[in-house]
Coordinates of N, CA and C in Angstrom, one line a residue:
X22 N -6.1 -108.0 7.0 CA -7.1 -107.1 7.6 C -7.9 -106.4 6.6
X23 N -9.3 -106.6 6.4 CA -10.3 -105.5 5.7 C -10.3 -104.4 6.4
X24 N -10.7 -103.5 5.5 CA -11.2 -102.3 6.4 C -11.9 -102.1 7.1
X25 N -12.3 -101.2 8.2 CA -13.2 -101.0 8.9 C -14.5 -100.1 8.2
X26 N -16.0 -101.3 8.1 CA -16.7 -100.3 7.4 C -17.9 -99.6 8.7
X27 N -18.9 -98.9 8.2 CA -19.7 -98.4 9.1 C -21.3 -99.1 8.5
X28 N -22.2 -99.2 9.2 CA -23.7 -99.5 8.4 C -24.2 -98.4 8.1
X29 N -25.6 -98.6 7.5 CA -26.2 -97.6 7.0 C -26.9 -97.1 8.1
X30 N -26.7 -97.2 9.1 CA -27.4 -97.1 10.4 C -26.3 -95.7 11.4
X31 N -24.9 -96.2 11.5 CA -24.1 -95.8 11.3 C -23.6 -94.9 11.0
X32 N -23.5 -94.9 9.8 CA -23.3 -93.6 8.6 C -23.8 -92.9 8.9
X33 N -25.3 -92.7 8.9 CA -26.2 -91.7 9.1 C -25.9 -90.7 9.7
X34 N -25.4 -91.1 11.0 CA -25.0 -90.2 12.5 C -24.1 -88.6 11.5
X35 N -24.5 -87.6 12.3 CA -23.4 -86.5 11.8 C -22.2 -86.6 11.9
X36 N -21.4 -87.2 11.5 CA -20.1 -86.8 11.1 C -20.0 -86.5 9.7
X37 N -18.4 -85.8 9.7 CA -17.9 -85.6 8.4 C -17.4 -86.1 7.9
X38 N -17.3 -86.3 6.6 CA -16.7 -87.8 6.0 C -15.1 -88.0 6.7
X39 N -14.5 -86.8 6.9 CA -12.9 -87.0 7.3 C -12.8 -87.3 8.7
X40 N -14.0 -87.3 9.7 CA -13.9 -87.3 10.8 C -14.4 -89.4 10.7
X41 N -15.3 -89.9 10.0 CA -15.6 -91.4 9.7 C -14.0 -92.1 9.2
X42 N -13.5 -90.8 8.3 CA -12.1 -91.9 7.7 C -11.5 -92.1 9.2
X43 N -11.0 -91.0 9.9 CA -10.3 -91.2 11.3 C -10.3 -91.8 12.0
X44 N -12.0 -92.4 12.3 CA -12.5 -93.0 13.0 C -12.1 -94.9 13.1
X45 N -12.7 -94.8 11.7 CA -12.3 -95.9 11.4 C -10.5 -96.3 10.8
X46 N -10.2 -95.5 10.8 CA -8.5 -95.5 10.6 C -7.6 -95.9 12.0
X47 N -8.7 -95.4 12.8 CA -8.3 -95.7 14.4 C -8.0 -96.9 14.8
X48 N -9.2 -97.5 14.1 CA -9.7 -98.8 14.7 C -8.9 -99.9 14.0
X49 N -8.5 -99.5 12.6 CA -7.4 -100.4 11.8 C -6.0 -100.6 12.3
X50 N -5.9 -99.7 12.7 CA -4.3 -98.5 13.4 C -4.6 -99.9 14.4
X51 N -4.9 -99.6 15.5 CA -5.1 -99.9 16.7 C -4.8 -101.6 16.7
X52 N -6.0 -102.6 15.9 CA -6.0 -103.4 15.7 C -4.9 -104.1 14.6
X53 N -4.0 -103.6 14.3 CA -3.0 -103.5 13.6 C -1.6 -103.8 14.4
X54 N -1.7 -102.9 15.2 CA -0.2 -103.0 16.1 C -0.7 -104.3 16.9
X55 N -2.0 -104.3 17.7 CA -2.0 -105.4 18.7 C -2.0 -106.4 18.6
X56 N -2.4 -106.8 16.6 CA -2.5 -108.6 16.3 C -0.5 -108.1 16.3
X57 N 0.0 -107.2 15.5 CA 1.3 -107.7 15.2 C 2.2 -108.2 16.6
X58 N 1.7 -108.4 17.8 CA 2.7 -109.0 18.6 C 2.2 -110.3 18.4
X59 N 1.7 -111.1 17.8 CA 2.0 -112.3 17.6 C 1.8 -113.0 16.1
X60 N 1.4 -111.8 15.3 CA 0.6 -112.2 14.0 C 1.9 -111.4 13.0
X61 N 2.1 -112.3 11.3 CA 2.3 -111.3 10.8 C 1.6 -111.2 9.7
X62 N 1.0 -109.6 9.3 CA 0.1 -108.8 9.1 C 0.7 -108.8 7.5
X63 N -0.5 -109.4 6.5 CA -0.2 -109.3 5.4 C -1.1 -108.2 4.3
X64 N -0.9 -108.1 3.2 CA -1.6 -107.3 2.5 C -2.6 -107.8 2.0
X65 N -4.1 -107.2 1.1 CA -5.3 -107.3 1.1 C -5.2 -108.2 0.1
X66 N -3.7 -108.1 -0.9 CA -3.9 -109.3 -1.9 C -3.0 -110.5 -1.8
X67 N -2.4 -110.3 -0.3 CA -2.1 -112.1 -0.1 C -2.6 -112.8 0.8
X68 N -2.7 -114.1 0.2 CA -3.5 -115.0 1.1 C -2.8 -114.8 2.9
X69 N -4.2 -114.9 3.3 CA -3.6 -115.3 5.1 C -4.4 -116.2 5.3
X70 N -3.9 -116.8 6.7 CA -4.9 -117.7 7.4 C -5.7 -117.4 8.0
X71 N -6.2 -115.8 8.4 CA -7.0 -115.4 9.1 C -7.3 -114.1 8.8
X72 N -8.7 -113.8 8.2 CA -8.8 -112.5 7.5 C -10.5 -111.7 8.7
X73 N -9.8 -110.8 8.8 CA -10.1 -109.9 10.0 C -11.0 -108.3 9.7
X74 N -11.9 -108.2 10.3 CA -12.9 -106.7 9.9 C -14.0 -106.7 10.9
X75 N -13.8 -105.5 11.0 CA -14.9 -104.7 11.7 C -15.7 -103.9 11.2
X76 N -17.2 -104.0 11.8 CA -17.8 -102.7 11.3 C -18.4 -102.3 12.7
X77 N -18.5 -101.0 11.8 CA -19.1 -99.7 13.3 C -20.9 -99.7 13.0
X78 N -21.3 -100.4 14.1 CA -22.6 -100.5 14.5 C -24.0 -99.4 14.6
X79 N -23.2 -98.8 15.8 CA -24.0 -97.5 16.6 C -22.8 -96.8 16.7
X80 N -22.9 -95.3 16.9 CA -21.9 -94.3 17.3 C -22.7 -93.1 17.1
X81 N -22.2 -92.7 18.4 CA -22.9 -91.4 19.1 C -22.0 -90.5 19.4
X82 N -22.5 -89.1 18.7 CA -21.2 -87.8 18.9 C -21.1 -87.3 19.9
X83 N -20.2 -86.6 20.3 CA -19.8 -85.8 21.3 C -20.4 -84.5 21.2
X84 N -21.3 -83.9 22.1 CA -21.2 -82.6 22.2 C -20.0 -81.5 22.6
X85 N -19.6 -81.3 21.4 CA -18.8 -80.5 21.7 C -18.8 -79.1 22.7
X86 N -19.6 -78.9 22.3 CA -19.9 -77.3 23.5 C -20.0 -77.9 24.9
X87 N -20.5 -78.9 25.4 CA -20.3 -79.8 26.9 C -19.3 -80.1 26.8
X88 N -18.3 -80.8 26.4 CA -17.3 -80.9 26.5 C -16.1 -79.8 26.2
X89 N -16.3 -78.9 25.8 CA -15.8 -77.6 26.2 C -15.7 -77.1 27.4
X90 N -16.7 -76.8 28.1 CA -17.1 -76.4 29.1 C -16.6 -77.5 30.5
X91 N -16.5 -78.8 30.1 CA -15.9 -79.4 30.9 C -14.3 -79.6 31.0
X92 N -13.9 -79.2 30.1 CA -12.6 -78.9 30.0 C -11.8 -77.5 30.6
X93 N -12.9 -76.8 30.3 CA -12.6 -75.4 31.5 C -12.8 -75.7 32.8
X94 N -13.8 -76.0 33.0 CA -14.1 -76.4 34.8 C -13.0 -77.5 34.7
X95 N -12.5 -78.4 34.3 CA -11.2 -79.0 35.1 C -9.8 -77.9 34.8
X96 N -10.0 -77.2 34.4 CA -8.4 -76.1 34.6 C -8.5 -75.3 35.9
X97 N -10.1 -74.8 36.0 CA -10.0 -73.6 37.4 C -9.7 -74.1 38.5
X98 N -9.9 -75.5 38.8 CA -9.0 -75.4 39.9 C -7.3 -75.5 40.2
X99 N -6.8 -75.9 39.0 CA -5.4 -76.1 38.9 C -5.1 -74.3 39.0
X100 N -5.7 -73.3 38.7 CA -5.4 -71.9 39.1 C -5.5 -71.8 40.2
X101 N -6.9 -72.2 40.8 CA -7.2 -71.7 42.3 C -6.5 -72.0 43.1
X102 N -6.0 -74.0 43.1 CA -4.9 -74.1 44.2 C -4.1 -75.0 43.5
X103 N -3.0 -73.8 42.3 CA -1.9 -74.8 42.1 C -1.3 -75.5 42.7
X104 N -0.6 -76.7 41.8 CA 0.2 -77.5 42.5 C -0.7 -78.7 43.6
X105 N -2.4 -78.3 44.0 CA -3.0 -79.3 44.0 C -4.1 -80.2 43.4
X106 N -3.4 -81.5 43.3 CA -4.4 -82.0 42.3 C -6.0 -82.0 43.0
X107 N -7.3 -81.6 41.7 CA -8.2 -81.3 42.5 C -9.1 -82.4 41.4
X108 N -9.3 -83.6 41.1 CA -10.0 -84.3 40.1 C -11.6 -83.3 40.2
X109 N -11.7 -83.0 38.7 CA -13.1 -82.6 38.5 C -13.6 -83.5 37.5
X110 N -14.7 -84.4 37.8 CA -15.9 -85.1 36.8 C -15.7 -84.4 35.7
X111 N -16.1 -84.8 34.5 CA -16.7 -84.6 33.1 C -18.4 -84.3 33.3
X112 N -18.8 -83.1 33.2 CA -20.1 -83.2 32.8 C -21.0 -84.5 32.0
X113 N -22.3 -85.1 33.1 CA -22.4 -86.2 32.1 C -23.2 -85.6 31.5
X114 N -23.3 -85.2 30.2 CA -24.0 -84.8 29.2 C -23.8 -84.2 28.0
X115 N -24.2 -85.4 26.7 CA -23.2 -85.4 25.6 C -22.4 -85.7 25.5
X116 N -21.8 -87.2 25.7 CA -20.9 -87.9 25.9 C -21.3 -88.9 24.9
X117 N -20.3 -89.0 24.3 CA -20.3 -90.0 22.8 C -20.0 -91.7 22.7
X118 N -20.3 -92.2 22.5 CA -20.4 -93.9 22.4 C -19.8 -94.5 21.1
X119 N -19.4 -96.1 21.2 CA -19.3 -96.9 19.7 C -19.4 -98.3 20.2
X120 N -20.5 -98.7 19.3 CA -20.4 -99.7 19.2 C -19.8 -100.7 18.1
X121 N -18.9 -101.9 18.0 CA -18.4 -102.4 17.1 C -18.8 -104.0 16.8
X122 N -18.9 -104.8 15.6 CA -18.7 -106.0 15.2 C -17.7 -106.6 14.8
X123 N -17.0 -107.6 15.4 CA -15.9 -108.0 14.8 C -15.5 -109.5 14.9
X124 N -14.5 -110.3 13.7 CA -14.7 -111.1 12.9 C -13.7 -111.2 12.7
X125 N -13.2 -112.9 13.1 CA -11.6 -113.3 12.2 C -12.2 -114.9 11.3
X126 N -12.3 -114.9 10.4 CA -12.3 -116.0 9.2 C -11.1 -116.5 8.3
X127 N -11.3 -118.1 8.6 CA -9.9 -118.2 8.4 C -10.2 -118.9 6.7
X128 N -9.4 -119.5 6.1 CA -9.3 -119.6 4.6 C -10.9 -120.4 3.8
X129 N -11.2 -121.1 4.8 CA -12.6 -121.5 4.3 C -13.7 -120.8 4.9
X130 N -13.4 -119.5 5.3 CA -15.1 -118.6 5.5 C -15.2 -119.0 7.0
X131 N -14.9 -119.9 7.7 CA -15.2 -120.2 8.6 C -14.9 -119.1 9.8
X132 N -16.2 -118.7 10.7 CA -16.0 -117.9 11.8 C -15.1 -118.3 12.7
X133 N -13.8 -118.0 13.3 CA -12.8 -118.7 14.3 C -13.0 -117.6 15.7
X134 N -13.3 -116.5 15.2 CA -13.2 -116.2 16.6 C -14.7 -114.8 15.9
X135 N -15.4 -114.2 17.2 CA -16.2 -112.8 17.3 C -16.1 -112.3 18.2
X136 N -16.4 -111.1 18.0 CA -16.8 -110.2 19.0 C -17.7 -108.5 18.9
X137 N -18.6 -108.9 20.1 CA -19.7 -107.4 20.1 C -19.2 -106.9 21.2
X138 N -18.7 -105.2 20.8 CA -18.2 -104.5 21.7 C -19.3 -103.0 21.9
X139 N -19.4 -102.7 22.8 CA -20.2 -101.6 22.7 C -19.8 -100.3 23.8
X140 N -19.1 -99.4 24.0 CA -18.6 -98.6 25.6 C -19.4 -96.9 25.0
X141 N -19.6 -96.4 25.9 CA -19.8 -95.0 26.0 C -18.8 -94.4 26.5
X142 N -18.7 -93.1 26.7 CA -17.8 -92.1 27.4 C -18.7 -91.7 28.5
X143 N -17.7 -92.1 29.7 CA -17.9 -91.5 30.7 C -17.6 -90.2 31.7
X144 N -18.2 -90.1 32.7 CA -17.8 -89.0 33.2 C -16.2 -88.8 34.3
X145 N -15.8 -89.5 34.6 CA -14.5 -90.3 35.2 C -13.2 -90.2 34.5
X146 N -13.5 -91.4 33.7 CA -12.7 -91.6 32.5 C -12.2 -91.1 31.4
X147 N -13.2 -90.5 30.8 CA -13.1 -89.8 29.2 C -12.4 -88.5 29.3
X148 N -11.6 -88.5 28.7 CA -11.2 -86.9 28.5 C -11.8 -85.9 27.3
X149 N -12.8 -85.2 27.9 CA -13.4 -84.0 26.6 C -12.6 -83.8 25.8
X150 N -13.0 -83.8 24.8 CA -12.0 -83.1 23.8 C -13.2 -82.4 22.9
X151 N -13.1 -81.3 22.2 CA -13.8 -80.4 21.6 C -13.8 -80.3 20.0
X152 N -14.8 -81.6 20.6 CA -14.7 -81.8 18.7 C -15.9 -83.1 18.9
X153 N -16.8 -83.4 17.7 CA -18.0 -84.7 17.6 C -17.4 -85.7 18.1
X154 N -16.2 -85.8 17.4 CA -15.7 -87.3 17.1 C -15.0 -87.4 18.2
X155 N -14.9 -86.5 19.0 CA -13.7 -86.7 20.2 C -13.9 -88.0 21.0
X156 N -15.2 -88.8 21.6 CA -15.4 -89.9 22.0 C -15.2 -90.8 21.2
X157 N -15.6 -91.2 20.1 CA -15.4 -92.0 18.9 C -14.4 -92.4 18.8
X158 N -13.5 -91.2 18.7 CA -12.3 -91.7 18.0 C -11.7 -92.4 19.4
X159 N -11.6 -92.0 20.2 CA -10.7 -92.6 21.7 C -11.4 -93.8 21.9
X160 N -12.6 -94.4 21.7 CA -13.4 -95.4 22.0 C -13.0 -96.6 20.7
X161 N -12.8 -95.7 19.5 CA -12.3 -96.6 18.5 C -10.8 -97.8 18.6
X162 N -9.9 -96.9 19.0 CA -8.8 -97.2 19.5 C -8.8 -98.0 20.9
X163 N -9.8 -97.6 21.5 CA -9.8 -98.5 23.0 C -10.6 -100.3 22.2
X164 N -11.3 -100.1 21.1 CA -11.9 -101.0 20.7 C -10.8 -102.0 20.2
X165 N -10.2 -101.5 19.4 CA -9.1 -101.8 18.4 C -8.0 -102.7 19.0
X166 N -7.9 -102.1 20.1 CA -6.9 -102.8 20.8 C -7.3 -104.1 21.7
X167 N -8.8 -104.0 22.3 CA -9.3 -104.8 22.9 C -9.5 -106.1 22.2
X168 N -10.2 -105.8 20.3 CA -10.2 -107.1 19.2 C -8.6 -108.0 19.4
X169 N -7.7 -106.6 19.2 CA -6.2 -106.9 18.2 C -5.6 -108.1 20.2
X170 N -5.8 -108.0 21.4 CA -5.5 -108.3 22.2 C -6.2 -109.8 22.4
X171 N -7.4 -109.8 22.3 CA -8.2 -111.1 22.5 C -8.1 -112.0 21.4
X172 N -7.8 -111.9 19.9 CA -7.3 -112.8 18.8 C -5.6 -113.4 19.0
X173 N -4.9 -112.5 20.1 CA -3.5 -112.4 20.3 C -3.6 -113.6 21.2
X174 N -4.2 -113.4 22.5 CA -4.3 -113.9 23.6 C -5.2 -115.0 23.7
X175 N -6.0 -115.2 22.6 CA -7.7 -116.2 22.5 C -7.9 -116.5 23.5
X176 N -8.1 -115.3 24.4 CA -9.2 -115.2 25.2 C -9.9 -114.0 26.0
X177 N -10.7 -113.7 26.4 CA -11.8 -112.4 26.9 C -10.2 -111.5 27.4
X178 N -10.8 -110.2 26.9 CA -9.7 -109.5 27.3 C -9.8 -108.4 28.7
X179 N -11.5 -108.7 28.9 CA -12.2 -107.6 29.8 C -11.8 -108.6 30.9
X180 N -11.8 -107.4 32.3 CA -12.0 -108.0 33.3 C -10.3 -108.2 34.1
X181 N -9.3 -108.2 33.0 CA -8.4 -108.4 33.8 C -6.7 -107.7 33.1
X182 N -6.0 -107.6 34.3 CA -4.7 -106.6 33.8 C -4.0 -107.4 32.6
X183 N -4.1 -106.3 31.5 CA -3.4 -106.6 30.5 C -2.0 -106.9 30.4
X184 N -1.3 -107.5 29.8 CA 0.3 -108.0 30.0 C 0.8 -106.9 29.4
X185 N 2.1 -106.1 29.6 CA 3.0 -105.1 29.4 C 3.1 -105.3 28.2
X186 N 3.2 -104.2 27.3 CA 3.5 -103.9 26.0 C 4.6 -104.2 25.5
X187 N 5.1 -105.4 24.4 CA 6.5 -105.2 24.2 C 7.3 -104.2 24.3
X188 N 8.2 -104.3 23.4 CA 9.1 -102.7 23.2 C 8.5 -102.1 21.5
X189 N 8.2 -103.1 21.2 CA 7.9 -102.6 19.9 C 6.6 -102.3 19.5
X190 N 5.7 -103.0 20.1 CA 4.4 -102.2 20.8 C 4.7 -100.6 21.1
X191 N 5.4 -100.5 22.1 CA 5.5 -99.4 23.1 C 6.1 -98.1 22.0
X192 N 7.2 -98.8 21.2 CA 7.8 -97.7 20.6 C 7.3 -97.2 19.3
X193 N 5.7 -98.5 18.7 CA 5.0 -98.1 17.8 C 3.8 -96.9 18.7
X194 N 3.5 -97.1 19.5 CA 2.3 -96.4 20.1 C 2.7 -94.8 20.5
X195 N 3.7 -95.0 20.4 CA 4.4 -93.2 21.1 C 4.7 -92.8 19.2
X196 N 4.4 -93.5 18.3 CA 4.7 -92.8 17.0 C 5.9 -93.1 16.2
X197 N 6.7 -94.3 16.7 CA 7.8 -94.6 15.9 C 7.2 -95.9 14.9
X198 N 8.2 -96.2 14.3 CA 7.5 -97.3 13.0 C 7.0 -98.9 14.1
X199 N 6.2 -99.3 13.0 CA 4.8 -100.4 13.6 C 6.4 -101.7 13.2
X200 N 6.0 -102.4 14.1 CA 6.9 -104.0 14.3 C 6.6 -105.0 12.9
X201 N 5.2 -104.6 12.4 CA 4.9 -104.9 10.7 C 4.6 -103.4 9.7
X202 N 5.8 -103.6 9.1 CA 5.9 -102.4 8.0 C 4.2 -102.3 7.5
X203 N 3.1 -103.0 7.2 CA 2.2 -103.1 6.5 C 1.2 -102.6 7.3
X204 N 1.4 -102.1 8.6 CA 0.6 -101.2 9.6 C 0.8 -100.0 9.1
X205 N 1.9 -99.4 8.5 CA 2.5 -98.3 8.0 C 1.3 -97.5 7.2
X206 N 0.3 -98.6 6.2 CA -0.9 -98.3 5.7 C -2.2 -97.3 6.9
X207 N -1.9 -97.3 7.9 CA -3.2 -96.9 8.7 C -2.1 -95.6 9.2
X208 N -0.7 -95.0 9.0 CA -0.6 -94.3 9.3 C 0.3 -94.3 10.9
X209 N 1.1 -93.5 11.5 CA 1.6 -94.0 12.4 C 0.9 -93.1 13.6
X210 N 0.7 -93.7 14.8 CA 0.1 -92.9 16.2 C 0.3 -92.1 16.7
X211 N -0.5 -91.2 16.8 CA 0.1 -89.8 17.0 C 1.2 -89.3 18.6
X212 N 1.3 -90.5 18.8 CA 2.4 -90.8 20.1 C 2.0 -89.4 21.3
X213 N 3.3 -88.3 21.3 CA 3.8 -87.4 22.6 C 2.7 -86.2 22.0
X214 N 2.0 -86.2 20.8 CA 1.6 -84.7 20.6 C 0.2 -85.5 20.9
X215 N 0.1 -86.6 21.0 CA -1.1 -87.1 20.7 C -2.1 -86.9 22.0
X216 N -1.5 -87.8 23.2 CA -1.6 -87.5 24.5 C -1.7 -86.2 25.2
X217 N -0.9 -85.4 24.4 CA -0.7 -83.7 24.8 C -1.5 -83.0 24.1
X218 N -2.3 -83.2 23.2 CA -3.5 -83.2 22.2 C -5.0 -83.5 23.4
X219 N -4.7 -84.5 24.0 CA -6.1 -85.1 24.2 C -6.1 -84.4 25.8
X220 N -5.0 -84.4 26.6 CA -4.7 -83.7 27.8 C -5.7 -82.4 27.6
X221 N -5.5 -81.3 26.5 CA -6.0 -80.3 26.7 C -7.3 -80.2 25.8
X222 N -7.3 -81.1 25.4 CA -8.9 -81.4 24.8 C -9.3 -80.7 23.5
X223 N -7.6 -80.9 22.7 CA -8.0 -80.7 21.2 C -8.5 -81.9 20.4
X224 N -9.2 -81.3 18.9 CA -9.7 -82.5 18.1 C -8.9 -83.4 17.8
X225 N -9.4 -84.3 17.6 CA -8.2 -85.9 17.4 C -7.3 -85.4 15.7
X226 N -8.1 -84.8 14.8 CA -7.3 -84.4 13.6 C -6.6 -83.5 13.7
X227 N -6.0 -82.9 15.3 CA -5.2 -81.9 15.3 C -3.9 -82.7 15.3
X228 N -3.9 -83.8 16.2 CA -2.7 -84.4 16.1 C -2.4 -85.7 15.7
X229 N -3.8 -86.1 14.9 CA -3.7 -87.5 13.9 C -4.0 -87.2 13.0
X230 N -2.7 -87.6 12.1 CA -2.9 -87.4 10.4 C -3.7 -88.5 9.3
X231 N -3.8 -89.6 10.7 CA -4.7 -90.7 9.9 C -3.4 -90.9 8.7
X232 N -4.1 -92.1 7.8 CA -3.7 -92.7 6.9 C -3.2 -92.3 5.7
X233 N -2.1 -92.3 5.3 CA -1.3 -91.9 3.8 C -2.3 -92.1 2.8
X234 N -2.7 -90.8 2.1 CA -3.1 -90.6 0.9 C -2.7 -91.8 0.2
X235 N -3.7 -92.6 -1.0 CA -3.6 -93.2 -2.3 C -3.0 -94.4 -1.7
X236 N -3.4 -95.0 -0.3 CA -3.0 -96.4 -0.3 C -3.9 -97.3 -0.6
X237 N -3.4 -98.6 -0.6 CA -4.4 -99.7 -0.9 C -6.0 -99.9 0.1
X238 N -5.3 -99.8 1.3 CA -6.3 -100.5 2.0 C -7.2 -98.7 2.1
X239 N -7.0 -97.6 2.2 CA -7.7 -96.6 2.0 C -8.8 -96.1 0.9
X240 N -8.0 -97.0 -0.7 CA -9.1 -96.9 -1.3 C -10.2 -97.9 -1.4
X241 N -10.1 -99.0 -0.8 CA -11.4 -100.1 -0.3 C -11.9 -99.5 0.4
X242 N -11.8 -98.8 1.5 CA -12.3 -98.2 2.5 C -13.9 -97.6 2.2
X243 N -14.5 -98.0 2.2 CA -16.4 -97.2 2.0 C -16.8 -97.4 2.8
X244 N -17.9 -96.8 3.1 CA -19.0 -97.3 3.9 C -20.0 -98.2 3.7

């Protein structure tokens, strides 16, 4: 696996450099656990049969101050009539997007598999969180998984119910060690705080520490 880089197109967008490392740390993370249910996942200086990267295309931030505010309007009613659930929409406005390119080449350069991913945050689905990156980052990981699943499966991954998560899947995604030690590089998933993080619509660096300082595949990492 290369790193995940961004274009100069990309880049540009406001973020902060720590909020791009996350981002794209997401997307390694992600795509990391989901080749290892059938792949095993080697380092940047040994040969593999299949060498794998993304880059981040378009990406559009989150208004934070809208998605604040929609984070409150879905609590008042859990006061007004606890105990019933009352679904409140997400304000659509300022809702963050990513688009991705991605690429497996196997030992002679040759393209074996691609894919152009592109989703926004919606008003339904997305949970606010109060922070730029807050779509980004959740859209990265939705990406990640969708590459790491369709190179698994070699075939389209949209459109239909995904097959249950091993155990070792399951028990890397809640935060315990990844089923290939060499995932260990992107850092482990921020599991039970993570979910409980995104429930109340804190920043994703409140409860993802992202990738171990001074590793290999971190210092490749540029844009």
């Amino acid at each position: 696996m290369e790193p995940t880089a961004f274009t100069a197109t990309a880049a540009s967008q406001p973020f902060t450099p720590q909020q791009r490392r996350l981002i794209k740390n997401a997307i390694n993370r992600a795509m990391c656990l989901a080749l290892s249910e059938r792949f095993r996942i080697v380092a940047p200086t040994e040969a593999a049969d299949l060498n794998v990267r993304a880059v981040i295309t378009q990406i559009a931030p989150t208004d934070a101050a809208a998605a604040g505010v929609s984070k409150v309007a879905s609590v008042v009613p859990s006061i007004v009539a606890p105990g019933v659930p009352i679904p409140v929409p997400r304000l659509p406005i300022g809702l963050g997007s990513l688009s991705v390119e991605a690429e497996a080449r196997d030992r002679s350069g040759n393209q074996q598999a691609a894919m152009i991913w592109a989703r926004g945050a919606n008003s339904f689905t997305s949970a606010p969180r109060v922070s730029s990156d807050g779509d980004a980052y959740d859209l990265a990981e939705a990406f990640g998984s969708d590459f790491g699943r369709f190179l698994v499966a070699a075939e389209s991954p949209f459109g239909k119910v995904p097959a249950p998560p091993s155990v070792d899947r399951l028990s890397a995604s809640l935060g315990g060690a990844p089923k290939e030690a060499i995932c260990e590089t992107f850092g482990r998933a921020p599991g039970l705080a993570g979910l409980a993080g995104e429930r109340i619509g804190l920043p994703p660096d409140w409860t993802d520490r992202g990738a171990p300082e001074n590793t290999i595949l971190e210092a490749q990492n540029v844009n």
